[in-house]
Coordinates of C-alpha atoms in Angstrom, one line a residue:
M1 CA 90.2 73.9 118.7
T2 CA 92.0 72.5 121.6
H3 CA 95.7 72.4 121.7
D4 CA 95.6 73.2 125.4
L5 CA 98.4 75.5 126.4
T6 CA 98.6 76.1 130.1
L7 CA 99.6 79.5 131.5
P8 CA 103.4 79.8 131.3
S9 CA 105.1 80.5 134.6
G10 CA 105.5 84.2 135.2
T11 CA 102.9 85.2 132.7
P12 CA 101.8 88.8 133.3
T13 CA 98.3 89.1 134.7
A14 CA 95.4 90.7 132.9
E15 CA 96.4 94.1 134.2
G16 CA 97.7 96.2 131.2
L17 CA 96.9 93.5 128.6
A18 CA 94.8 95.9 126.4
E19 CA 97.3 98.7 126.8
R20 CA 100.3 96.5 125.9
A21 CA 98.4 95.1 122.9
L22 CA 97.7 98.6 121.6
R23 CA 101.4 99.5 121.7
D24 CA 102.6 96.4 119.9
P25 CA 103.7 97.4 116.3
H26 CA 102.9 93.9 115.1
R27 CA 99.2 94.1 116.0
P28 CA 96.9 94.4 113.0
R29 CA 94.7 97.4 112.7
F30 CA 92.0 96.4 110.2
H31 CA 91.8 92.7 110.9
F32 CA 89.7 91.9 114.0
T33 CA 91.7 91.1 117.1
S34 CA 90.4 90.7 120.7
P35 CA 90.8 93.7 123.0
G36 CA 93.8 91.8 124.6
G37 CA 94.6 88.3 125.8
W38 CA 94.1 85.2 123.6
L39 CA 91.9 84.8 120.5
N40 CA 91.5 81.6 118.4
D41 CA 88.6 80.0 116.5
P42 CA 85.7 82.0 115.0
N43 CA 82.5 80.7 116.5
G44 CA 78.7 81.3 116.1
L45 CA 79.0 83.2 112.8
S46 CA 75.6 84.6 111.8
H47 CA 73.8 87.4 110.1
W48 CA 70.9 88.0 112.5
N49 CA 68.4 90.7 111.7
G50 CA 70.8 92.7 109.6
V51 CA 73.7 92.4 112.1
Y52 CA 76.8 90.2 111.6
H53 CA 77.8 88.4 114.8
L54 CA 81.3 87.1 115.3
F55 CA 81.8 85.0 118.4
Y56 CA 85.3 83.7 119.1
Q57 CA 87.4 81.7 121.5
Y58 CA 88.8 84.2 124.0
N59 CA 90.9 84.3 127.1
P60 CA 90.7 87.8 128.6
L61 CA 93.1 87.0 131.4
A62 CA 96.3 86.2 129.5
A63 CA 97.7 85.7 126.0
A64 CA 97.5 81.9 126.4
H65 CA 95.0 79.2 125.5
H66 CA 93.6 78.5 129.0
R67 CA 90.0 78.3 130.3
I68 CA 88.5 79.7 127.2
H69 CA 85.5 82.0 127.1
W70 CA 83.4 83.1 124.1
G71 CA 84.1 86.7 123.1
H72 CA 81.5 88.5 121.0
A73 CA 81.6 91.3 118.4
T74 CA 79.0 92.8 116.0
S75 CA 79.2 94.6 112.7
I76 CA 76.7 96.0 110.2
D77 CA 79.3 96.1 107.4
L78 CA 81.9 93.4 108.1
V79 CA 84.5 96.1 108.5
H80 CA 83.9 98.0 111.7
W81 CA 83.3 95.8 114.8
A82 CA 81.8 96.7 118.2
D83 CA 82.8 94.7 121.3
E84 CA 79.8 93.1 123.0
P85 CA 79.6 91.5 126.4
V86 CA 81.5 88.2 126.8
A87 CA 78.9 85.6 125.8
L88 CA 80.0 82.4 127.6
V89 CA 82.2 82.1 130.7
P90 CA 83.4 78.7 132.1
G91 CA 81.3 77.6 135.0
S92 CA 82.5 77.2 138.5
D93 CA 81.6 73.5 138.1
G94 CA 79.9 71.3 135.6
P95 CA 80.6 70.3 132.0
D96 CA 82.3 73.6 131.0
R97 CA 84.3 74.4 134.1
D98 CA 87.6 74.2 132.1
G99 CA 86.4 76.0 129.0
C100 CA 83.7 76.9 126.6
W101 CA 85.1 75.6 123.3
S102 CA 84.1 76.0 119.7
G103 CA 80.5 75.8 118.4
V104 CA 77.8 77.4 116.4
L105 CA 74.7 79.6 116.6
V106 CA 71.3 78.4 115.3
D107 CA 67.8 79.8 115.2
D108 CA 65.6 77.6 117.2
G109 CA 62.1 78.9 116.3
G110 CA 63.2 82.5 116.8
V111 CA 65.3 81.7 119.9
P112 CA 69.1 82.2 119.3
T113 CA 70.8 79.0 120.6
L114 CA 74.5 78.2 120.9
V115 CA 75.8 74.6 120.6
Y116 CA 79.3 74.5 121.9
S117 CA 81.9 72.1 123.4
G118 CA 82.1 72.2 127.2
R119 CA 85.5 71.1 128.6
H120 CA 85.8 69.4 132.0
G121 CA 89.1 67.7 132.6
E122 CA 89.8 65.6 129.6
H123 CA 86.2 65.5 128.5
E124 CA 84.7 67.7 125.7
L125 CA 81.0 67.3 125.3
P126 CA 78.2 69.2 123.5
C127 CA 76.4 71.9 125.5
V128 CA 73.6 74.3 124.7
A129 CA 72.8 78.0 125.7
R130 CA 69.8 80.1 124.9
G131 CA 70.2 83.8 124.1
S132 CA 68.3 87.1 124.5
A133 CA 66.7 88.6 121.4
D134 CA 69.7 90.8 120.8
L135 CA 72.2 87.9 121.3
R136 CA 74.0 89.7 124.1
Y137 CA 73.1 87.6 127.1
W138 CA 73.1 83.8 127.3
T139 CA 71.7 81.2 129.7
K140 CA 73.2 77.7 129.8
D141 CA 70.9 74.7 129.7
P142 CA 70.8 73.0 133.1
A143 CA 70.7 69.6 131.4
N144 CA 74.2 70.2 129.8
P145 CA 75.9 68.2 128.4
V146 CA 73.3 67.3 125.8
I147 CA 75.4 64.4 124.6
T148 CA 76.9 62.7 127.6
A149 CA 79.6 60.6 125.9
P150 CA 81.1 59.9 122.5
P151 CA 79.8 56.9 120.5
E152 CA 80.1 53.7 122.4
G153 CA 82.5 51.1 121.2
T154 CA 84.6 53.5 119.2
D155 CA 88.2 54.3 120.2
I156 CA 88.3 58.0 119.4
T157 CA 91.2 60.5 119.3
A158 CA 89.1 63.5 120.3
F159 CA 85.5 64.7 120.3
R160 CA 84.6 68.4 119.9
D161 CA 83.5 71.3 117.7
H162 CA 80.1 71.4 116.0
C163 CA 78.2 72.0 112.8
V164 CA 74.4 72.1 113.3
W165 CA 71.6 72.6 110.8
Q166 CA 67.9 71.8 110.3
E167 CA 66.3 69.5 107.8
G168 CA 62.6 69.9 107.9
Q169 CA 61.7 69.5 111.6
V170 CA 64.8 67.5 112.4
W171 CA 68.1 69.0 113.6
R172 CA 71.3 67.4 112.5
Q173 CA 74.7 67.8 114.0
L174 CA 78.3 67.0 113.1
V175 CA 80.9 66.6 115.9
G176 CA 84.5 66.6 114.9
S177 CA 86.4 63.5 115.9
G178 CA 88.8 60.8 114.8
I179 CA 88.8 57.0 114.9
R180 CA 92.1 55.6 116.3
G181 CA 93.9 53.5 113.7
A182 CA 91.7 54.9 110.9
G183 CA 91.6 58.7 110.6
G184 CA 89.7 61.9 111.2
T185 CA 85.9 61.8 111.0
A186 CA 82.7 63.7 111.6
F187 CA 80.1 61.9 113.7
L188 CA 76.5 62.6 112.6
Y189 CA 73.6 63.0 115.2
E190 CA 69.9 63.9 115.0
S191 CA 67.5 65.6 117.4
D192 CA 64.0 67.0 117.5
D193 CA 64.8 69.7 120.1
L194 CA 68.6 70.3 120.2
R195 CA 68.7 68.5 123.6
S196 CA 68.1 64.8 123.0
W197 CA 70.4 63.5 120.3
R198 CA 70.4 60.2 118.5
Y199 CA 73.7 58.9 117.1
V200 CA 73.5 58.1 113.4
G201 CA 77.2 57.2 112.5
P202 CA 80.3 58.7 110.8
L203 CA 79.4 61.0 107.9
L204 CA 82.8 60.4 106.4
T205 CA 86.1 59.0 107.7
G206 CA 89.6 59.9 106.4
D207 CA 92.6 57.7 106.0
A208 CA 95.4 58.9 108.3
S209 CA 97.9 56.4 106.8
Q210 CA 97.8 58.3 103.5
N211 CA 100.1 61.3 102.7
R212 CA 101.4 61.7 106.2
G213 CA 103.7 64.7 106.3
E214 CA 102.2 66.1 103.1
L215 CA 100.3 69.4 102.7
D216 CA 97.0 67.6 102.2
W217 CA 97.3 65.0 105.0
T218 CA 93.9 64.6 106.6
G219 CA 95.2 64.0 110.2
T220 CA 94.0 61.8 113.0
M221 CA 91.2 64.1 114.0
W222 CA 89.0 66.7 112.3
E223 CA 88.5 69.9 114.1
C224 CA 85.8 72.5 113.3
V225 CA 83.9 70.6 110.7
D226 CA 81.7 72.8 108.5
L227 CA 79.2 71.3 106.0
F228 CA 77.4 73.6 103.5
G229 CA 76.0 73.6 100.0
I230 CA 77.2 76.2 97.5
D231 CA 76.2 76.7 93.8
G232 CA 74.8 73.1 93.6
A233 CA 77.9 71.5 95.2
D234 CA 78.4 70.2 98.8
V235 CA 81.5 71.1 100.7
L236 CA 82.8 69.6 104.0
V237 CA 85.5 71.8 105.6
F238 CA 87.7 70.5 108.4
S239 CA 91.0 71.3 110.1
A240 CA 93.5 68.4 110.3
W241 CA 94.8 67.8 113.8
D242 CA 97.2 65.2 115.3
E243 CA 98.1 64.7 119.0
G244 CA 97.9 68.4 119.9
T245 CA 99.3 69.8 116.7
T246 CA 97.3 71.9 114.4
H247 CA 98.2 71.3 110.7
H248 CA 96.0 72.9 108.1
S249 CA 92.5 73.4 106.8
L250 CA 91.2 71.2 104.0
Y251 CA 87.9 70.6 102.3
W252 CA 86.2 67.8 100.5
T253 CA 83.9 68.4 97.6
G254 CA 81.2 65.8 96.9
R255 CA 77.6 64.9 97.6
Y256 CA 75.9 65.0 100.9
Q257 CA 72.9 62.7 100.8
G258 CA 71.1 60.8 103.5
D259 CA 73.5 59.9 106.2
T260 CA 76.7 60.0 104.2
F261 CA 79.0 62.3 102.3
T262 CA 80.5 60.9 99.1
P263 CA 83.7 62.8 98.3
T264 CA 84.8 63.6 94.8
G265 CA 87.9 65.6 95.6
L266 CA 90.2 66.8 98.5
H267 CA 91.5 70.4 98.4
R268 CA 93.7 72.7 100.4
L269 CA 91.6 75.6 101.7
D270 CA 94.5 78.1 102.2
Y271 CA 98.1 77.7 101.3
G272 CA 99.2 79.3 104.6
G273 CA 98.5 76.0 106.5
R274 CA 98.0 76.7 110.2
Y275 CA 97.9 80.4 109.5
F276 CA 94.3 80.0 108.3
Y277 CA 92.9 77.5 110.7
A278 CA 89.6 76.4 112.2
P279 CA 87.5 78.3 109.7
Q280 CA 83.8 78.7 110.0
S281 CA 81.3 80.1 107.5
T282 CA 77.7 81.4 107.4
G283 CA 75.2 82.4 104.8
D284 CA 74.2 86.1 105.0
E285 CA 71.0 87.9 104.1
H286 CA 72.5 88.8 100.7
G287 CA 72.9 85.2 99.7
R288 CA 76.6 85.0 100.2
R289 CA 78.7 82.4 101.9
I290 CA 81.0 84.3 104.3
M291 CA 84.0 82.6 105.9
F292 CA 86.5 83.6 108.7
G293 CA 89.6 81.7 109.9
W294 CA 92.0 82.0 112.7
L295 CA 95.5 83.4 111.9
Q296 CA 97.8 81.8 114.5
E297 CA 101.0 83.5 115.7
G298 CA 104.4 82.7 114.3
R299 CA 106.4 84.0 117.3
T300 CA 107.1 82.5 120.7
D301 CA 104.7 82.1 123.6
E302 CA 106.9 84.4 125.6
A303 CA 106.7 87.1 122.9
N304 CA 102.9 86.8 122.9
A305 CA 102.8 87.1 126.7
Q306 CA 104.9 90.2 126.6
A307 CA 102.8 91.8 123.8
G308 CA 99.6 91.2 125.8
W309 CA 97.7 89.6 123.0
C310 CA 97.7 86.6 120.7
G311 CA 95.7 85.6 117.6
V312 CA 94.1 87.4 114.7
M313 CA 90.8 86.8 112.9
S314 CA 91.1 86.7 109.1
L315 CA 89.4 89.2 106.9
P316 CA 85.9 88.0 106.0
R317 CA 85.9 86.1 102.7
V318 CA 83.2 85.5 100.1
V319 CA 83.4 81.8 99.1
T320 CA 82.0 80.7 95.7
L321 CA 82.3 77.7 93.5
A322 CA 85.2 78.0 91.0
T323 CA 85.1 76.8 87.5
D324 CA 87.4 73.8 88.3
G325 CA 84.9 72.6 91.0
G326 CA 86.9 73.9 93.9
L327 CA 86.3 77.0 96.0
H328 CA 87.1 80.6 94.9
Q329 CA 87.9 83.0 97.7
A330 CA 88.0 86.8 97.8
P331 CA 87.8 89.4 100.5
V332 CA 84.3 90.9 101.0
P333 CA 83.9 94.0 98.8
E334 CA 82.9 96.0 101.9
L335 CA 86.6 96.2 102.9
T336 CA 87.2 98.9 100.2
E337 CA 85.5 101.3 102.7
L338 CA 88.9 101.4 104.4
R339 CA 90.9 102.5 101.4
R340 CA 92.4 105.9 101.5
E341 CA 95.3 107.3 99.4
R342 CA 95.7 105.5 96.1
V343 CA 98.9 105.1 94.1
E344 CA 98.8 103.8 90.5
V345 CA 101.8 102.3 88.7
A346 CA 101.9 102.7 84.9
P347 CA 101.4 99.4 83.0
G348 CA 104.1 97.9 80.8
R349 CA 106.6 95.2 80.6
L350 CA 108.5 94.3 83.8
A351 CA 112.0 94.5 82.4
D352 CA 114.0 94.3 85.7
P353 CA 114.4 91.6 88.2
Y354 CA 113.5 94.1 90.9
S355 CA 112.6 97.8 91.2
R356 CA 111.5 99.5 94.4
L357 CA 108.3 101.6 94.1
P358 CA 109.1 104.7 96.2
A359 CA 105.5 106.0 95.9
V360 CA 104.1 102.8 97.6
R361 CA 104.9 102.5 101.2
G362 CA 103.2 101.3 104.4
E363 CA 102.4 98.6 106.9
Q364 CA 98.6 98.9 106.2
L365 CA 98.1 98.3 102.4
D366 CA 95.7 96.9 99.9
I367 CA 97.4 96.1 96.6
E368 CA 95.7 94.9 93.5
T369 CA 97.6 94.0 90.3
T370 CA 97.0 92.1 87.1
L371 CA 99.9 90.3 85.5
R372 CA 100.3 88.2 82.4
L373 CA 103.0 85.6 82.6
G374 CA 104.7 84.1 79.6
T375 CA 105.8 80.4 79.8
G376 CA 108.8 80.1 82.2
A377 CA 108.2 83.5 83.7
T378 CA 108.2 84.6 87.3
A379 CA 106.9 87.9 88.9
R380 CA 107.6 89.1 92.4
L381 CA 105.9 91.6 94.6
V382 CA 107.9 92.6 97.7
V383 CA 106.3 94.1 100.8
R384 CA 107.5 95.0 104.3
E385 CA 111.0 95.8 103.0
T386 CA 113.5 97.8 105.0
P387 CA 115.6 100.4 103.2
D388 CA 118.7 98.2 103.2
G389 CA 116.7 95.2 102.0
A390 CA 117.8 93.1 105.0
E391 CA 114.1 92.4 105.9
R392 CA 111.6 91.8 103.1
T393 CA 108.7 89.5 102.3
V394 CA 108.3 88.3 98.7
V395 CA 105.1 87.2 97.0
E396 CA 105.9 85.2 93.9
V397 CA 103.8 83.9 91.0
S398 CA 105.3 81.8 88.3
R399 CA 104.4 79.9 85.1
S400 CA 106.4 76.8 84.2
R401 CA 107.4 75.8 80.7
D402 CA 104.5 73.4 80.6
G403 CA 102.1 76.2 81.6
A404 CA 101.5 75.2 85.3
G405 CA 101.1 78.1 87.7
M406 CA 102.5 78.4 91.2
L407 CA 102.0 80.9 94.1
R408 CA 104.8 81.2 96.6
L409 CA 105.4 83.3 99.7
H410 CA 109.1 83.7 100.7
R411 CA 109.5 84.7 104.3
E412 CA 113.1 83.6 104.7
N413 CA 114.2 87.3 105.0
S414 CA 110.9 88.6 106.5
S415 CA 112.6 89.0 110.0
L416 CA 116.0 89.0 111.5
D417 CA 114.5 87.5 114.7
P418 CA 115.7 83.9 114.7
T419 CA 112.8 82.8 117.0
V420 CA 110.0 83.6 114.6
D421 CA 108.6 81.2 111.9
T422 CA 109.9 82.2 108.4
E423 CA 109.2 79.0 106.5
P424 CA 108.0 79.5 102.9
R425 CA 104.4 78.7 101.9
Y426 CA 103.2 77.7 98.4
G427 CA 100.5 76.1 96.3
E428 CA 99.3 75.5 92.8
L429 CA 97.9 78.5 90.9
P430 CA 95.2 78.0 88.2
L431 CA 96.1 79.8 85.0
D432 CA 94.3 80.3 81.7
P433 CA 96.2 79.9 78.5
D434 CA 97.0 83.6 78.5
G435 CA 98.8 83.4 81.8
R436 CA 96.7 86.0 83.5
V437 CA 97.1 86.4 87.3
D438 CA 94.8 88.7 89.3
L439 CA 96.7 89.2 92.5
R440 CA 95.6 91.0 95.6
V441 CA 97.8 91.4 98.7
L442 CA 96.6 92.8 102.0
V443 CA 99.2 93.9 104.4
D444 CA 98.2 94.7 108.0
H445 CA 101.3 94.8 110.2
S446 CA 102.1 91.2 111.0
A447 CA 99.0 89.8 109.1
L448 CA 99.3 89.0 105.4
E449 CA 96.5 87.7 103.2
I450 CA 97.2 86.9 99.5
F451 CA 94.6 86.1 96.9
A452 CA 95.7 84.9 93.4
N453 CA 93.1 83.8 90.9
G454 CA 90.8 82.9 93.7
R455 CA 93.3 80.9 95.7
A456 CA 94.3 82.1 99.2
L457 CA 97.6 82.2 101.1
T458 CA 97.6 83.6 104.6
A459 CA 100.7 84.1 106.8
R460 CA 102.3 86.2 109.5
V461 CA 105.5 88.3 109.3
Y462 CA 107.4 90.0 112.2
P463 CA 110.1 92.4 110.9
T464 CA 112.5 93.5 113.7
R465 CA 112.4 97.1 112.4
P466 CA 108.7 97.5 111.8
D467 CA 108.8 101.3 111.4
E468 CA 111.3 100.9 108.6
A469 CA 109.9 97.8 106.9
V470 CA 107.4 99.7 104.8
G471 CA 109.0 99.4 101.3
V472 CA 107.2 97.9 98.3
G473 CA 108.7 96.8 95.0
I474 CA 108.1 94.6 92.0
G475 CA 110.2 92.7 89.5
A476 CA 110.2 89.8 87.1
D477 CA 112.3 87.2 85.3
G478 CA 111.1 86.3 81.8
D479 CA 108.1 87.7 79.9
V480 CA 105.8 89.5 82.3
A481 CA 103.4 92.2 81.4
L482 CA 102.1 94.5 84.2
E483 CA 98.5 95.4 83.1
R484 CA 97.4 97.1 86.3
F485 CA 98.9 98.1 89.7
D486 CA 96.9 100.0 92.3
A487 CA 97.8 100.4 96.0
W488 CA 95.8 102.0 98.8
Q489 CA 96.7 103.0 102.3
M490 CA 94.2 101.3 104.6
A491 CA 92.6 103.0 107.6
S492 CA 92.2 101.3 110.9
A493 CA 88.9 99.6 111.6
F494 CA 89.0 100.5 115.3
T495 CA 89.0 103.7 117.3
D496 CA 92.1 104.9 119.1
G497 CA 92.7 103.7 122.7
P498 CA 92.6 100.4 124.5
R499 CA 89.4 98.4 124.3
P500 CA 87.8 96.9 127.5
L501 CA 88.7 93.3 128.1
W502 CA 85.2 92.7 129.6
P503 CA 82.8 94.9 127.5

């Protein structure tokens, strides 16, 4: 990920970053955040000898995207994370002097190896580093960069971010890119040793002239490509980028065979758009496909600098193949370890357009509900509401007269701060003939993750009275049955006190 922000003039130094971050009422408590400073893409995801490793794009010096390092955290349960030593630091010279950008971790005959994008000036090229057995200490290969230039004779828009895997004794690699005048692409390479790479060709190229401005526009460059097989299907995930602007994450379903990917369908990965960006996934030792994404901020650079931190990692998701051939997403079940006090709402018909639920309150909540929508019906779940209703965030599910479902997030009144993003988010909701909706909403201060019938919508909200914006309510128009409603207070995943910026 590379929309390269320079340090704003007058940006506070690293002194006090972690302390200021800890005091910010908008900072999540059970989502992973860096100790302070800047966080963006998840990198190097792996489950290595029973330990989950989350590396991430990190600037420990300021809450701005500048001279990026690789942060590192570990977990045995995907819930509680321990900060590890910073894995990669930009060199004083050489191919990564201006940043160690996104990449992956692979097992090279028992040796943990990182493949990442080194940035030097305007050049981003693949580099390699070898790790210690515990993945805490890394040595860069003196031959970096291992690919010295993009493919010859191709006018590219950008060239960075990696997906690497092994087929037999041969390594294969995708590098995210774009062909000017055509569209985003993933360039395919081969190697016998992760150091000497042979260019094969584009695995698949999009068409940037189609659907420009739409929610499934594929962009002029593909960031953070991720190719994996799941339940007999092949999936190619990418993040659509254009001239420094991050748009949204999408995925192709289809068939990977030989040197090409033949697509059968294009899908939106998360209805939150840029609020679930640059995702990366890994298989774990339980046979699951686990995915993380980067929740970008929706407030100004100045607000981020004052807060001392910027960027949230999504909750880990289990990704499976849905019955319609797309991806089904759900939070990992381990997250229930953080559930504390439970409140249950009695089932029945939702007869009123809106009713506050005084027993359900909080800015750290996990809400699960099952609804049945009649044709033409709409149900609403309100969170982060102030007592006067001036600030409120509305999750809405609806069923049209022809039976089509829709998931919407209304943020128009989520904040009275005119500088924050409050645009609505929405997407299609798959419904069975009975109109059942299994809805789960996780509220963690400014981070909001919604899952409805396996579809995800991620966003950020910044109420100006965060201590008062703790109300929850529910309502409906039309025929809506509430079959179940459970809400839990969620504990923090981190210990009290500031965390060291340089563990």
